[in-house]
PDB file of C-alpha atoms and ligand atoms in Angstrom:
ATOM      1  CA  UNK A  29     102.914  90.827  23.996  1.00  0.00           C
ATOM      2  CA  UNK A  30     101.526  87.515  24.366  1.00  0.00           C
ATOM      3  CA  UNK A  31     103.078  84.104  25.469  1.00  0.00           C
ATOM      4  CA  UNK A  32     101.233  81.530  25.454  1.00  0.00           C
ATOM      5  CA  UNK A  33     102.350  77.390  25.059  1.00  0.00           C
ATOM      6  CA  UNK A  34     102.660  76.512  21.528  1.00  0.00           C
ATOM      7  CA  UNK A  35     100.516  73.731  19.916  1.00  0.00           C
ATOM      8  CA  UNK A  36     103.299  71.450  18.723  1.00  0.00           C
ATOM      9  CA  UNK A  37     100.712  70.771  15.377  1.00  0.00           C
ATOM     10  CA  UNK A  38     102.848  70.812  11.627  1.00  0.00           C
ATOM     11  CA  UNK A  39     101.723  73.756   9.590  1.00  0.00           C
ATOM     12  CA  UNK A  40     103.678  77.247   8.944  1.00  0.00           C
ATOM     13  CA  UNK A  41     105.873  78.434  11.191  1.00  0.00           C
ATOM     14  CA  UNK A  42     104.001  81.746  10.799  1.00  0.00           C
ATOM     15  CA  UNK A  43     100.930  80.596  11.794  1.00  0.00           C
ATOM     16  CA  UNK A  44     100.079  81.303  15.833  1.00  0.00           C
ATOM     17  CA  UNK A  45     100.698  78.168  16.573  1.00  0.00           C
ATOM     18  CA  UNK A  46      98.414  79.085  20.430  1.00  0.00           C
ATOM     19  CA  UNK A  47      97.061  76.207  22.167  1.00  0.00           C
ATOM     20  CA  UNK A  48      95.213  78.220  24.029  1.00  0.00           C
ATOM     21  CA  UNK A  49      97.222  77.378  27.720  1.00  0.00           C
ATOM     22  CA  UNK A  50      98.443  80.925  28.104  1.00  0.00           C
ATOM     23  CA  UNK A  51     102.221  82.125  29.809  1.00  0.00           C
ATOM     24  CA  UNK A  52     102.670  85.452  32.205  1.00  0.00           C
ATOM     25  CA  UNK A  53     105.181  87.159  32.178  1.00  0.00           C
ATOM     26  CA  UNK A  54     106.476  85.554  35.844  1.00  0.00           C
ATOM     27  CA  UNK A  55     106.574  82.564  34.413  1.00  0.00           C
ATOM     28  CA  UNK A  56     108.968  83.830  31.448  1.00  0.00           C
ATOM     29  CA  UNK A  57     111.109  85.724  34.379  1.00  0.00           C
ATOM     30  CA  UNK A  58     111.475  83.266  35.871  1.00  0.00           C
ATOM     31  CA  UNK A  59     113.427  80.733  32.581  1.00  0.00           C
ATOM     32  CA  UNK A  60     115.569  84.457  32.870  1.00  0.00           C
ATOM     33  CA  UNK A  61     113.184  85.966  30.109  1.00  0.00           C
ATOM     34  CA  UNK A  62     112.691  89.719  30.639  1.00  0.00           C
ATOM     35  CA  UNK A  63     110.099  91.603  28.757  1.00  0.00           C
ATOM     36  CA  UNK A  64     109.391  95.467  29.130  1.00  0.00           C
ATOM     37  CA  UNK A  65     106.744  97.389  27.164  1.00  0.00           C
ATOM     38  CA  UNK A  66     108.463 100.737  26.323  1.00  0.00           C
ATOM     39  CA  UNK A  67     106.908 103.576  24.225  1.00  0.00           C
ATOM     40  CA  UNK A  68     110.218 105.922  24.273  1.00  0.00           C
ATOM     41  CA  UNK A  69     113.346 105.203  23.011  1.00  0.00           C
ATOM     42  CA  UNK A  70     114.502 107.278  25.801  1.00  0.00           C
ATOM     43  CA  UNK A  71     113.895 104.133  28.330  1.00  0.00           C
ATOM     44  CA  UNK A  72     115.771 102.065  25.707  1.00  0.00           C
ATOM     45  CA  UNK A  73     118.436 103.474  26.046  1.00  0.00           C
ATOM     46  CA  UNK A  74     118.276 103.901  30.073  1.00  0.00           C
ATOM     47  CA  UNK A  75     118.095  99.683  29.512  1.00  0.00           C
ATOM     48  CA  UNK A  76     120.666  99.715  27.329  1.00  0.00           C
ATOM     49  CA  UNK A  77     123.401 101.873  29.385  1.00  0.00           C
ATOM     50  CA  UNK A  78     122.405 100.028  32.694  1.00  0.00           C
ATOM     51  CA  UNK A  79     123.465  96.481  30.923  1.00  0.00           C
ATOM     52  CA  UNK A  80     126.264  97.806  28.963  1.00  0.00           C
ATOM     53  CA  UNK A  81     125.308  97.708  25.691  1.00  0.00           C
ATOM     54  CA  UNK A  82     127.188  99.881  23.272  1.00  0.00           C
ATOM     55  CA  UNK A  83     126.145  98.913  19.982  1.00  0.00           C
ATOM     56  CA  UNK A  84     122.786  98.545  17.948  1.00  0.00           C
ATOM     57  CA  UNK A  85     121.392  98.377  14.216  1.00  0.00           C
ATOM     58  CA  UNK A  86     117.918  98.294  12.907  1.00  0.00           C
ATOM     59  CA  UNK A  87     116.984  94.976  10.677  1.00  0.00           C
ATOM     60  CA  UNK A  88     113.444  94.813   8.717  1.00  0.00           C
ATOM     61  CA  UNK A  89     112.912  91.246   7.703  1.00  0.00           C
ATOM     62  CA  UNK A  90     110.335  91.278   5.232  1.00  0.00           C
ATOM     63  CA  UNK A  91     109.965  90.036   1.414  1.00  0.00           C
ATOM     64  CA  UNK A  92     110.073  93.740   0.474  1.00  0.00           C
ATOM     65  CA  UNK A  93     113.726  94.109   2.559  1.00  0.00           C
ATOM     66  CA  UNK A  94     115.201  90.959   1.562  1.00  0.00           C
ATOM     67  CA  UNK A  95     113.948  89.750  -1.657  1.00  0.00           C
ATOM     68  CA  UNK A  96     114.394  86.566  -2.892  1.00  0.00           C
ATOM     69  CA  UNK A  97     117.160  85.425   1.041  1.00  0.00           C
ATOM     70  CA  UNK A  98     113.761  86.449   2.702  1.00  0.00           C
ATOM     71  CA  UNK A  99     112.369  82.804   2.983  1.00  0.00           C
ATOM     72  CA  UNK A 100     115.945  81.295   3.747  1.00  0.00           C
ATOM     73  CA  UNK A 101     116.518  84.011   6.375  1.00  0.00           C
ATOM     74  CA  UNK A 102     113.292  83.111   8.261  1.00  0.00           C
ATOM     75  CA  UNK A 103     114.345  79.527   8.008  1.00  0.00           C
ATOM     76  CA  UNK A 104     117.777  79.944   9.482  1.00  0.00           C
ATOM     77  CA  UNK A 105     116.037  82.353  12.312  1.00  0.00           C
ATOM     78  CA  UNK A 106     113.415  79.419  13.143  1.00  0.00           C
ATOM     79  CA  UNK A 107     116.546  76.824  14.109  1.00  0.00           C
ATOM     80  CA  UNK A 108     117.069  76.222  17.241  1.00  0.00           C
ATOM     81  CA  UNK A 109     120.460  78.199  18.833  1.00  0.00           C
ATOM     82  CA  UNK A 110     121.673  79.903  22.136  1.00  0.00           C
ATOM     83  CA  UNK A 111     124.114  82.484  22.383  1.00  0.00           C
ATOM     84  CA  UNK A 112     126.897  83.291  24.626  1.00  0.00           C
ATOM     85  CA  UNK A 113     125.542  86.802  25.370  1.00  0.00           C
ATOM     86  CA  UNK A 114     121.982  88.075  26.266  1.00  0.00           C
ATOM     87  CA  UNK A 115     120.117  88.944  22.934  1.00  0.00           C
ATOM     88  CA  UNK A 116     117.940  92.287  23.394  1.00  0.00           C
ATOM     89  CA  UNK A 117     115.519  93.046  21.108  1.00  0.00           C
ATOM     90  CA  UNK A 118     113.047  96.134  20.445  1.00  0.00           C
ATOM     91  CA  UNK A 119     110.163  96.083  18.108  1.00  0.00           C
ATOM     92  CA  UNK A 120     109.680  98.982  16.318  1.00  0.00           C
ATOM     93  CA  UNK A 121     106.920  97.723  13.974  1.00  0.00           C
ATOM     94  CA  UNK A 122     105.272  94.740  12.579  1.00  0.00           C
ATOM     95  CA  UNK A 123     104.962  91.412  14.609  1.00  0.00           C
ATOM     96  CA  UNK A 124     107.172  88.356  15.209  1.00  0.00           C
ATOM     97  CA  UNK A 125     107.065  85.470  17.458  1.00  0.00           C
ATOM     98  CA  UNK A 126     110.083  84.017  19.576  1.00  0.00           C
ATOM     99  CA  UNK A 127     110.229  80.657  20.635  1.00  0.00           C
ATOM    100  CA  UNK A 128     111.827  79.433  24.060  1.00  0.00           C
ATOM    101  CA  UNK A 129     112.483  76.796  26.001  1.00  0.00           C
ATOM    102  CA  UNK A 130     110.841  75.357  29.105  1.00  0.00           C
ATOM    103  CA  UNK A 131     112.238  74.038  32.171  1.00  0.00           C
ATOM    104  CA  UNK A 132     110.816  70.624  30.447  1.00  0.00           C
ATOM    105  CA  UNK A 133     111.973  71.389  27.453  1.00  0.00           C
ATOM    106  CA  UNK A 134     108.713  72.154  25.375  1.00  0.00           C
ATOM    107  CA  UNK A 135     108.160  75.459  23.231  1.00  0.00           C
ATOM    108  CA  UNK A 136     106.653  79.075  24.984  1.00  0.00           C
ATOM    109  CA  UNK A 137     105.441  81.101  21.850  1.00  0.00           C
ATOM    110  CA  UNK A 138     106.353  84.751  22.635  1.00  0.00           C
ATOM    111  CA  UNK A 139     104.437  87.386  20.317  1.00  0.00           C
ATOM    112  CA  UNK A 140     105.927  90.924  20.007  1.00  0.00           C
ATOM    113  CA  UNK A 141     104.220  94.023  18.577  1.00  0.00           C
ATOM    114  CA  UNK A 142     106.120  97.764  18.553  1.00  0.00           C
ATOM    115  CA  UNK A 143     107.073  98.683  21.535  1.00  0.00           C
ATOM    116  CA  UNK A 144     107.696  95.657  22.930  1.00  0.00           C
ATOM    117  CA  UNK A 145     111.292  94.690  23.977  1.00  0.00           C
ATOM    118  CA  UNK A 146     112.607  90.872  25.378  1.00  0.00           C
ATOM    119  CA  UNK A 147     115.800  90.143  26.804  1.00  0.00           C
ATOM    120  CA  UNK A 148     116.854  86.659  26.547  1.00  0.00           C
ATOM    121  CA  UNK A 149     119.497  85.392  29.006  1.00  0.00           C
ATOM    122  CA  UNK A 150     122.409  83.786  27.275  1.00  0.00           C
ATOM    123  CA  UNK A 151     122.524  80.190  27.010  1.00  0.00           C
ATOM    124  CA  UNK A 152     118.945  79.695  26.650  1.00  0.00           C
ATOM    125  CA  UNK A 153     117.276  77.780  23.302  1.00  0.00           C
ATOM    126  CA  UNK A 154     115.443  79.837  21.364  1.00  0.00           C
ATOM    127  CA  UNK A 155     114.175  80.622  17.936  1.00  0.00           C
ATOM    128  CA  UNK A 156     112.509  83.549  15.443  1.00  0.00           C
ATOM    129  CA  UNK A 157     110.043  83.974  13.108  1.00  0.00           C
ATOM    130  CA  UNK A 158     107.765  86.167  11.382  1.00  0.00           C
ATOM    131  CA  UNK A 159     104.273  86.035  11.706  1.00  0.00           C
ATOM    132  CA  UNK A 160     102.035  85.023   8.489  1.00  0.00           C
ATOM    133  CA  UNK A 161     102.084  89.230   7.786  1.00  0.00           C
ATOM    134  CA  UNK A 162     105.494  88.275   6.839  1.00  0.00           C
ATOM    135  CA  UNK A 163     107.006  91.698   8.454  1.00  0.00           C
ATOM    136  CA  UNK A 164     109.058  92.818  11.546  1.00  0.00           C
ATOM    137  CA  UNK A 165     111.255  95.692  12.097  1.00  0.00           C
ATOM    138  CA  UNK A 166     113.177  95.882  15.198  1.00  0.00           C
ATOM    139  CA  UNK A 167     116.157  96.787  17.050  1.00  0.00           C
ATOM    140  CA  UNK A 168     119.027  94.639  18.281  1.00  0.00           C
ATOM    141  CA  UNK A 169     121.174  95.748  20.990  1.00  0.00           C
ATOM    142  CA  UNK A 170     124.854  94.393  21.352  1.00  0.00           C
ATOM    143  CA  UNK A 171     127.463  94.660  24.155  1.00  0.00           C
ATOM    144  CA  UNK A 172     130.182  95.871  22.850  1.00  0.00           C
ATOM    145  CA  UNK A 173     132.107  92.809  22.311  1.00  0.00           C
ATOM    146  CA  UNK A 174     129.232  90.312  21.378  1.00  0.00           C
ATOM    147  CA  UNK A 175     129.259  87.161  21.128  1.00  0.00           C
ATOM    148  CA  UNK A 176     125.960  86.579  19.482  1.00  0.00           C
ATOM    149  CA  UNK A 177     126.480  84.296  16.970  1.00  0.00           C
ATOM    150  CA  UNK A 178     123.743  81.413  16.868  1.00  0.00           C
ATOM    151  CA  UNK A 179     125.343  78.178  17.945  1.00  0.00           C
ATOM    152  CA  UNK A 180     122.619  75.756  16.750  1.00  0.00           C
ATOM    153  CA  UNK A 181     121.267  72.974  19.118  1.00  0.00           C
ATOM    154  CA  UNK A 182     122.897  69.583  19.029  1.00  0.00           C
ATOM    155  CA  UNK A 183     124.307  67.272  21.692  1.00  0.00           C
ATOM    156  CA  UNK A 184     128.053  68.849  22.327  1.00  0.00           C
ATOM    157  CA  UNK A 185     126.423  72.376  23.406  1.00  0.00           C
ATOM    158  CA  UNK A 186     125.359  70.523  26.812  1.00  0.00           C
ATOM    159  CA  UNK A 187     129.114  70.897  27.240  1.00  0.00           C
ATOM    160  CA  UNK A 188     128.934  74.404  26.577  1.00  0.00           C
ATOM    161  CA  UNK A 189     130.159  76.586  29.575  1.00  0.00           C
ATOM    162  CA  UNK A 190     127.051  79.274  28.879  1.00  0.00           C
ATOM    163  CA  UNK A 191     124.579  76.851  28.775  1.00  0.00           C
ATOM    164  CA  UNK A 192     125.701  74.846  31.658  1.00  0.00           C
ATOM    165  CA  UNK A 193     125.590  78.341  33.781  1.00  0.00           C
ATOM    166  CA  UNK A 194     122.410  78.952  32.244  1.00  0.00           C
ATOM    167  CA  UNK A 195     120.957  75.305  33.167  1.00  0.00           C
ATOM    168  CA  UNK A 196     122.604  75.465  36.937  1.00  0.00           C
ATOM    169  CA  UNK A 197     120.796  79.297  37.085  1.00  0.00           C
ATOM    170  CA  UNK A 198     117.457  78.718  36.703  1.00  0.00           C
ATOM    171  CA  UNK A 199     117.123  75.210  37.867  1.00  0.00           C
ATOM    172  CA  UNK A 200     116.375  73.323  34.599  1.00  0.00           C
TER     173      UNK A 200
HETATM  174  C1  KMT B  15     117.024  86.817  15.920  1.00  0.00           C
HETATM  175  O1  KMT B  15     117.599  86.933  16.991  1.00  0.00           O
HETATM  176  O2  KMT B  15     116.636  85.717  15.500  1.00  0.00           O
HETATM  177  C2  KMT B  15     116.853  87.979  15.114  1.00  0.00           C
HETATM  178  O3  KMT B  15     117.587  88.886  15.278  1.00  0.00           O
HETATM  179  C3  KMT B  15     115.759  87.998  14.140  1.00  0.00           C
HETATM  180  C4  KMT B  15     115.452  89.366  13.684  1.00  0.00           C
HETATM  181  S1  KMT B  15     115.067  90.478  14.987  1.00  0.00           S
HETATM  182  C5  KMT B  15     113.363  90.343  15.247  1.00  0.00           C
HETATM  183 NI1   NI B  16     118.963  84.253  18.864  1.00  0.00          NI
END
């Protein structure tokens, strides 16, 4: 894992995108971001029971996995959405990056490598990509009545009751 401020500059998505003003891991805790580096799937699912997760699948997004959705699919990841439940995810290989918000609003570039596993509180923005190896495969871990479904960023989700518990939480 690495977080780290990202450089705001057009290119690729996929590119690092590190402007070299580095992120610890207190300062993701405390925006509600948890991150645990976990080499047994044993302790995964210790995480997993504690919170009350029920339910998880496997998803490799890669060219070789998707075929010709696999550009789409890392465009829809990349736009900006919350979600009304905390989204827990474990890499099991490959590398991705995940985007989120700062208390002022600018970008924290979060890279994850196997083993490592985030939890993002709910009603924080975020967003997903790939990094320019174009492959990821990881685990996603559902309660078992989620409500994970992106709700993309635009003006009426300051209205939204998860956000506004999220914003009131952490101070933003
Ligand atoms: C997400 O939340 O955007 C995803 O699930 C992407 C694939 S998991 C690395
Ligand atoms: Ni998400």
């Amino acid at each position: 894992m690495k977080a780290y401020w990202f450089d705001n500059l057009s290119g690729d998505q996929r590119e690092d995108h590190d402007s070299g003003r580095s992120v610890t891991v207190a300062d993701l805790e405390k925006l509600g971001v948890l991150y645990y580096n976990l080499s047994d799937v044993s302790a995964v699912n210790q995480l997993a029971s504690e919170r009350n997760y029920k339910n998880r699948d496997e998803v490799t997004v890669s060219p070789k996995t998707m075929g010709d959705v696999y550009e789409s699919k890392v465009k829809s990841f990349f736009s900006e959405h919350l979600h009304e439940d905390e989204e827990i995810r474990y890499i099991l290989d490959g590398e991705g990056f995940f985007d989120v918000r700062s208390k002022d609003d600018d970008w924290i570039r979060i890279r994850l490598q196997k083993d490592d596993l985030i939890i993002l509180p709910p009603g924080i923005y975020h967003r997903f990509t790939t990094d320019s190896k174009n492959y990821i495969k990881a685990m996603r871990l559902f309660k078992e009545e989620p409500k994970w479904t992106p709700l993309n960023r635009g003006p009426e989700l300051d209205e939204n009751e998860f956000r506004k518990e999220y914003v009131q939480q952490y101070g933003l």
